[in-house]
PDB file of C-alpha atoms in Angstrom:
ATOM      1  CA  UNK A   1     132.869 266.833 116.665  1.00 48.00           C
ATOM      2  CA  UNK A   2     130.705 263.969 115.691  1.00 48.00           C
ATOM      3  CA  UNK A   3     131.696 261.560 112.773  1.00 50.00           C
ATOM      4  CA  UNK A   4     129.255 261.016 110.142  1.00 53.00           C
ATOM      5  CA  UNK A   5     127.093 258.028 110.143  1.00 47.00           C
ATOM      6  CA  UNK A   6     127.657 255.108 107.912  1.00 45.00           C
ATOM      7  CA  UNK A   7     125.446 253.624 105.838  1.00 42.00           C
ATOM      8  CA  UNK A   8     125.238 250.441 108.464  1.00 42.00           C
ATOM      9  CA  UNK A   9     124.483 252.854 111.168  1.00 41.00           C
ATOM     10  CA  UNK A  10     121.745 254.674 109.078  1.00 39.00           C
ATOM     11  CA  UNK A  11     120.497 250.682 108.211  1.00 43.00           C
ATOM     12  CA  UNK A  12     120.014 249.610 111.535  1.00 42.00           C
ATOM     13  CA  UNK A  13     118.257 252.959 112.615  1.00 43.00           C
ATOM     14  CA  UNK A  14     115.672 252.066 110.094  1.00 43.00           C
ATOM     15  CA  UNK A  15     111.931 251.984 110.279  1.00 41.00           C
ATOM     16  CA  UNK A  16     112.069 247.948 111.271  1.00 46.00           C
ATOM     17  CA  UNK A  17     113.126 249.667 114.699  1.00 53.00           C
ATOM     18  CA  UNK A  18     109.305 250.572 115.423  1.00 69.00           C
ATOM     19  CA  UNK A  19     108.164 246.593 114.940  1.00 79.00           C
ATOM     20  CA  UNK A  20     106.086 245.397 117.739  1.00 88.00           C
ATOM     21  CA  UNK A  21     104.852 241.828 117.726  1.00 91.00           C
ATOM     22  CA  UNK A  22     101.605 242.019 119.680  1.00 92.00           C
ATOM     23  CA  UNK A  23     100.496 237.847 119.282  1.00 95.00           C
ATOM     24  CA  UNK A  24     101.771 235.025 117.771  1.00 97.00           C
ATOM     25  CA  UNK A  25     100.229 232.895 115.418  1.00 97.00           C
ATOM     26  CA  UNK A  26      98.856 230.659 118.317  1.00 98.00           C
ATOM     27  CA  UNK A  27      97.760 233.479 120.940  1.00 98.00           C
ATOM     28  CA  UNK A  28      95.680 234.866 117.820  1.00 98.00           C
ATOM     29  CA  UNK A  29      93.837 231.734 116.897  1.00 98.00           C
ATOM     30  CA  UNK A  30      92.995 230.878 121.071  1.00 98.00           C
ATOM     31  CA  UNK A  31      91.619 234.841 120.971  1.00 98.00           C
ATOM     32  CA  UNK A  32      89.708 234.115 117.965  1.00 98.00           C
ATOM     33  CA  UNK A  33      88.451 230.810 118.616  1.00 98.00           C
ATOM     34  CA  UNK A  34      88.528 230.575 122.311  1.00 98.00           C
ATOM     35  CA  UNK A  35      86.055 227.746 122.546  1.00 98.00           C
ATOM     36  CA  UNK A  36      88.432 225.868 120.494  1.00 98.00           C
ATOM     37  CA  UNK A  37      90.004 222.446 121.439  1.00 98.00           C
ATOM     38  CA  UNK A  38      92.204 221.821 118.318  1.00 97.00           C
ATOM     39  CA  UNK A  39      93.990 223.479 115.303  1.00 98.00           C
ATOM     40  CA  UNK A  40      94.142 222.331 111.636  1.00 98.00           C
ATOM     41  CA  UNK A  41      96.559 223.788 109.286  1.00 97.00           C
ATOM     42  CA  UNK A  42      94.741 223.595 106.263  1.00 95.00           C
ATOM     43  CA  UNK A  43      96.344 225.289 102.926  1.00 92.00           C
ATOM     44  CA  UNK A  44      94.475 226.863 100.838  1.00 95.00           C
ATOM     45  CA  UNK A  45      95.639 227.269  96.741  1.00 96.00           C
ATOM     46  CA  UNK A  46      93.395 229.536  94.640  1.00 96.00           C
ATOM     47  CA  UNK A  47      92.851 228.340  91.373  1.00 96.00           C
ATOM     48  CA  UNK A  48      92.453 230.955  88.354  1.00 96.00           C
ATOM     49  CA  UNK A  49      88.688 230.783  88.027  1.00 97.00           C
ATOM     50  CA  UNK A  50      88.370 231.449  91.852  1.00 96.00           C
ATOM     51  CA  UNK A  51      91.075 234.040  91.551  1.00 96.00           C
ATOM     52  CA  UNK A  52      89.091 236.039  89.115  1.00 97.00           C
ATOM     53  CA  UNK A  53      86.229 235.468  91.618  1.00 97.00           C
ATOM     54  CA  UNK A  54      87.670 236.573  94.258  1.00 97.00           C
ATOM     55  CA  UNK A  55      89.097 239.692  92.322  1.00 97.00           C
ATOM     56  CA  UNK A  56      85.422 240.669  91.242  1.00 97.00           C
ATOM     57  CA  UNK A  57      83.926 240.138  94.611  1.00 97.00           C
ATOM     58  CA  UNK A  58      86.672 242.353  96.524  1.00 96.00           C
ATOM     59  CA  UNK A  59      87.724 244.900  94.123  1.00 95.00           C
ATOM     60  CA  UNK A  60      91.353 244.731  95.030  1.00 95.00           C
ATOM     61  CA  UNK A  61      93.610 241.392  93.332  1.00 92.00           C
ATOM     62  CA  UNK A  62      93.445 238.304  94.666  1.00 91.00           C
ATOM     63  CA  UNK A  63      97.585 239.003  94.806  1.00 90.00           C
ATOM     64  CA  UNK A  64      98.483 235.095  95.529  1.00 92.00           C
ATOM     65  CA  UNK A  65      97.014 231.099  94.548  1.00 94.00           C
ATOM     66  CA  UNK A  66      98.759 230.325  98.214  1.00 95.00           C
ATOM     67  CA  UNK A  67      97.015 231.025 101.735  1.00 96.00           C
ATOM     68  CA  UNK A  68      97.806 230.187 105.263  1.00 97.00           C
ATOM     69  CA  UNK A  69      94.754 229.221 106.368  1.00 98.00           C
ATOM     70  CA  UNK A  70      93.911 227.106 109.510  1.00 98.00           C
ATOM     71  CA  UNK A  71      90.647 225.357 111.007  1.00 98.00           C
ATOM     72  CA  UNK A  72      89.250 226.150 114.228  1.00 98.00           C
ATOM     73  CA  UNK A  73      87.071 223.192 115.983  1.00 98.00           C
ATOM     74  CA  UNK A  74      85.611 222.280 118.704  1.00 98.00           C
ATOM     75  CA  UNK A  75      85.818 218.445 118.933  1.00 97.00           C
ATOM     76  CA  UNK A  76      84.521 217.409 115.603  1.00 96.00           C
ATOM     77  CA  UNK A  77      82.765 220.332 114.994  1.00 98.00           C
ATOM     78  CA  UNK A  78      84.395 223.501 112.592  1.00 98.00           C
ATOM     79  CA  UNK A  79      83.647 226.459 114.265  1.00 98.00           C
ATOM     80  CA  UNK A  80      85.607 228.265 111.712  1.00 98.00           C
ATOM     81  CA  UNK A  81      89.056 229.617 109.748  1.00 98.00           C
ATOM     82  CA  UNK A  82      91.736 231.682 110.962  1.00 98.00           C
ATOM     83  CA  UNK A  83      93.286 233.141 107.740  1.00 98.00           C
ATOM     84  CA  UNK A  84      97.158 234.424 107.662  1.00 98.00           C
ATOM     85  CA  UNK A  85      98.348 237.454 105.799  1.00 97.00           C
ATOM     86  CA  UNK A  86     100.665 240.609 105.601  1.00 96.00           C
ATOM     87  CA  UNK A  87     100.036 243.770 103.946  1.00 96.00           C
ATOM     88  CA  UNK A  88     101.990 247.223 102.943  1.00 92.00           C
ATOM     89  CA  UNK A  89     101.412 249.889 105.929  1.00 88.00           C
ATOM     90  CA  UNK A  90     103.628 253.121 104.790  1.00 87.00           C
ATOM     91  CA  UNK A  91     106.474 250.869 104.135  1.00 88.00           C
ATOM     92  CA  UNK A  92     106.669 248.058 106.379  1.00 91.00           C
ATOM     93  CA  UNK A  93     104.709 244.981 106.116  1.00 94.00           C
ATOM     94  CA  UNK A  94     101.728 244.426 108.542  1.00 95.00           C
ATOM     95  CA  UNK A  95     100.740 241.038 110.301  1.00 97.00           C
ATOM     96  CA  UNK A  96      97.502 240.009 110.634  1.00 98.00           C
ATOM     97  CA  UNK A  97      95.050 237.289 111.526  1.00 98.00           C
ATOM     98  CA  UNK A  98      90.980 237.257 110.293  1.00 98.00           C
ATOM     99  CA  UNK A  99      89.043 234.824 111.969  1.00 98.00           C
ATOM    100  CA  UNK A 100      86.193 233.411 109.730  1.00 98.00           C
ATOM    101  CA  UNK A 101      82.742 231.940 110.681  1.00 98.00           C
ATOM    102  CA  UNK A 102      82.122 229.108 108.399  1.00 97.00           C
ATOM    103  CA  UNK A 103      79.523 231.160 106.794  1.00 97.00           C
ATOM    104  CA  UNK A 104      82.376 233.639 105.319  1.00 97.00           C
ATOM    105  CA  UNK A 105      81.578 236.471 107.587  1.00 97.00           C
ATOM    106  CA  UNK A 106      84.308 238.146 110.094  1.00 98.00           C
ATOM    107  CA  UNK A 107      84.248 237.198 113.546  1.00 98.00           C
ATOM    108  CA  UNK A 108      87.447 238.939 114.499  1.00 98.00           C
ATOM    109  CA  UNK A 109      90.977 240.985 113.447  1.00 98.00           C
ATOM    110  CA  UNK A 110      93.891 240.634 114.758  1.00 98.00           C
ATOM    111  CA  UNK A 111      96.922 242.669 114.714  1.00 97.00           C
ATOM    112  CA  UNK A 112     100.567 240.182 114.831  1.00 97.00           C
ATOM    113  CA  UNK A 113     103.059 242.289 114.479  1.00 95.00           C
ATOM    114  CA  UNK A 114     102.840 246.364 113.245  1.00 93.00           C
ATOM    115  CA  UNK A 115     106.594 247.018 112.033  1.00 92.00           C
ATOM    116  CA  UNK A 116     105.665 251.006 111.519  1.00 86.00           C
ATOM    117  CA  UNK A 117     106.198 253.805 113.269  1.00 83.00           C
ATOM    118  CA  UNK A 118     103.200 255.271 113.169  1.00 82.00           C
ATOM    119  CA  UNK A 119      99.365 254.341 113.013  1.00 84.00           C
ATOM    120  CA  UNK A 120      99.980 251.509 115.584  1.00 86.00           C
ATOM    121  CA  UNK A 121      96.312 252.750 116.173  1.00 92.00           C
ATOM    122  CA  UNK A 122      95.272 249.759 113.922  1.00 94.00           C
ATOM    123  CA  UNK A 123      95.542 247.846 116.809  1.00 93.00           C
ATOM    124  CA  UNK A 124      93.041 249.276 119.182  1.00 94.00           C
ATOM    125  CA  UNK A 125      89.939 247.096 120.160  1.00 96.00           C
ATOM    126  CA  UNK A 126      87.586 249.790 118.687  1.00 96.00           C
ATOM    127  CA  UNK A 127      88.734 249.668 115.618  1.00 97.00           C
ATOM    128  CA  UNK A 128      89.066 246.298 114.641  1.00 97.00           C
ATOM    129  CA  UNK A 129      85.603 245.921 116.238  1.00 97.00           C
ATOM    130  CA  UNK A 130      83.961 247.452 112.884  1.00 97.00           C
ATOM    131  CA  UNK A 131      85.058 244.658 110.711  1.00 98.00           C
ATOM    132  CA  UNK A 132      82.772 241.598 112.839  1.00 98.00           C
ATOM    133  CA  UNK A 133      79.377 240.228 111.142  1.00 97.00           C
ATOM    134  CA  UNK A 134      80.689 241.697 108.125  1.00 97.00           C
ATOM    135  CA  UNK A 135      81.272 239.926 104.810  1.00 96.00           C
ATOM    136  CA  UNK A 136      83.704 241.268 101.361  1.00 95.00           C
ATOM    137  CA  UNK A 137      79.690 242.378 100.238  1.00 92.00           C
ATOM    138  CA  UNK A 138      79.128 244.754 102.945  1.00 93.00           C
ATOM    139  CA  UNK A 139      81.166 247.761 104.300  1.00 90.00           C
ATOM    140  CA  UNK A 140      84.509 246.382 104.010  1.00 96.00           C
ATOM    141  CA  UNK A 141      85.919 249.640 102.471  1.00 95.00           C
ATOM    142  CA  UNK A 142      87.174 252.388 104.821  1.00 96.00           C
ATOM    143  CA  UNK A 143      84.412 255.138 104.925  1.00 93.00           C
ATOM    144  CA  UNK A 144      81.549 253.189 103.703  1.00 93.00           C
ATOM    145  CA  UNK A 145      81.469 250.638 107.235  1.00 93.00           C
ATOM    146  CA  UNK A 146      84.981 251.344 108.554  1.00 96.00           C
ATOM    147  CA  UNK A 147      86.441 254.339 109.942  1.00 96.00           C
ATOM    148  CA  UNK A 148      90.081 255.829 109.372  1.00 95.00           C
ATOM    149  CA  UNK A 149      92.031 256.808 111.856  1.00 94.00           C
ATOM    150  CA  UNK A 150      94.004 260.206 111.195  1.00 92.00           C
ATOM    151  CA  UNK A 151      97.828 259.616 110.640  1.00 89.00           C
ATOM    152  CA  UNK A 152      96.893 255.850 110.102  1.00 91.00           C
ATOM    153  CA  UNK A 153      95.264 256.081 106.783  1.00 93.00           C
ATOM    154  CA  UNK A 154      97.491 253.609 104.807  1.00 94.00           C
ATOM    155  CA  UNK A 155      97.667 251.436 107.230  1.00 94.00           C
ATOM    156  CA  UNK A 156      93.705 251.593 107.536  1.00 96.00           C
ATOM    157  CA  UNK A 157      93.285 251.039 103.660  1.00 96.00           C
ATOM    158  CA  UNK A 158      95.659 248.742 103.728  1.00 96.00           C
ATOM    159  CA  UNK A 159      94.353 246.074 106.346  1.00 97.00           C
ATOM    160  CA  UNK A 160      90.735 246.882 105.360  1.00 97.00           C
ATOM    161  CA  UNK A 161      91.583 245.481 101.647  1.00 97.00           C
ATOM    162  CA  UNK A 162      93.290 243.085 102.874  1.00 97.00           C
ATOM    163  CA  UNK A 163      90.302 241.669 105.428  1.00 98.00           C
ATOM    164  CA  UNK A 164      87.919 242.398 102.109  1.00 98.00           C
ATOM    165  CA  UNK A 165      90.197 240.138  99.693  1.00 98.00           C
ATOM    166  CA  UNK A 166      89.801 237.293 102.561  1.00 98.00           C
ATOM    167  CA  UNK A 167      86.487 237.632 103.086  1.00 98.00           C
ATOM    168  CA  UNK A 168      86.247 237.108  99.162  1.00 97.00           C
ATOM    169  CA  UNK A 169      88.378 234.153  99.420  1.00 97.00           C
ATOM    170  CA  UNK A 170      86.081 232.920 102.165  1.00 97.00           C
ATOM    171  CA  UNK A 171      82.646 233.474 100.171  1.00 97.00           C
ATOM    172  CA  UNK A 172      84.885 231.692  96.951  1.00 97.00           C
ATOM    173  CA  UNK A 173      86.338 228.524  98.670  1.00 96.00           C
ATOM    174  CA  UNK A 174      85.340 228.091 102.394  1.00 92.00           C
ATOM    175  CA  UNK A 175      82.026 229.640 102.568  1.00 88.00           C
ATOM    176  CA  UNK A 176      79.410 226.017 103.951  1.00 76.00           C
TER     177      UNK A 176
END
């Protein structure tokens, strides 16, 4: 007969089971900004002005004054921003990198790490294909510019607010 499972059993069976880290921080910046021959970390704190900004631009809250952000350049030239941020799927958190042109439009998504166990779809080519050229202005919603992918549809939302709230913050703050 089998003995029942304990509650640390049950714990480490858990959803964080599924969690696949696809890039690092570093392997997603060289895939965004290939070109690139240095790195700048440069933080990026939200006052409340551009908060409220950034709120009325996305649609979704600005959720934090604090952003990972970091500078992509080629010599002394600033090709663009590689932007840092984690969102809700079903229940796990999902990593994820947006690459910014300096003129706050999308030049790439990137999937880190996808922690549930299902709509790992997210991270196919195809789909995070839709989001380039765009800006938090046009089709960042999913249905209106991005597609959903069936049995993914949180995770979808999700990361498509989450790339429209950036984009906001880009048009707000980093936007030349």
């Amino acid at each position: 007969m089998l003995a029942p499972l304990s509650l640390t059993t049950l714990a480490a069976v858990s959803s964080s089971a599924f969690a696949t880290q696809y890039l690092t921080v570093e392997q997603a910046q060289q895939s965004i900004f290939p070109e690139a021959n240095h790195f700048n970390a440069q933080p990026l704190q939200l006052n409340t002005e551009q908060m409220k900004q950034v709120e009325k631009i996305a649609g979704v809250p600005a959720r934090s004054v604090a952003w990972r952000t970091i500078a992509a350049y080629k010599d002394n030239t600033l090709l663009g921003y590689v932007v840092l941020d984690d969102v809700i799927g079903k229940f796990e958190l999902i990593s994820y990198a947006v690459g910014l042109l300096p003129d706050a439009s999308v030049k790439q998504v990137e999937i880190l790490t996808y922690r549930e166990s299902h709509g790992f779809e997210i991270r196919n080519a195809n789909w995070r294909r839709q989001f380039v050229g765009k800006t938090a202005n046009t089709g960042l919603v999913v249905g209106e510019g991005i597609a959903n992918i069936s049995g993914a549809t949180l995770s979808c939302t999700h990361v498509t607010d989450g790339v429209r709230r950036i984009a906001a913050i880009a048009q707000v703050t980093l936007k030349k």
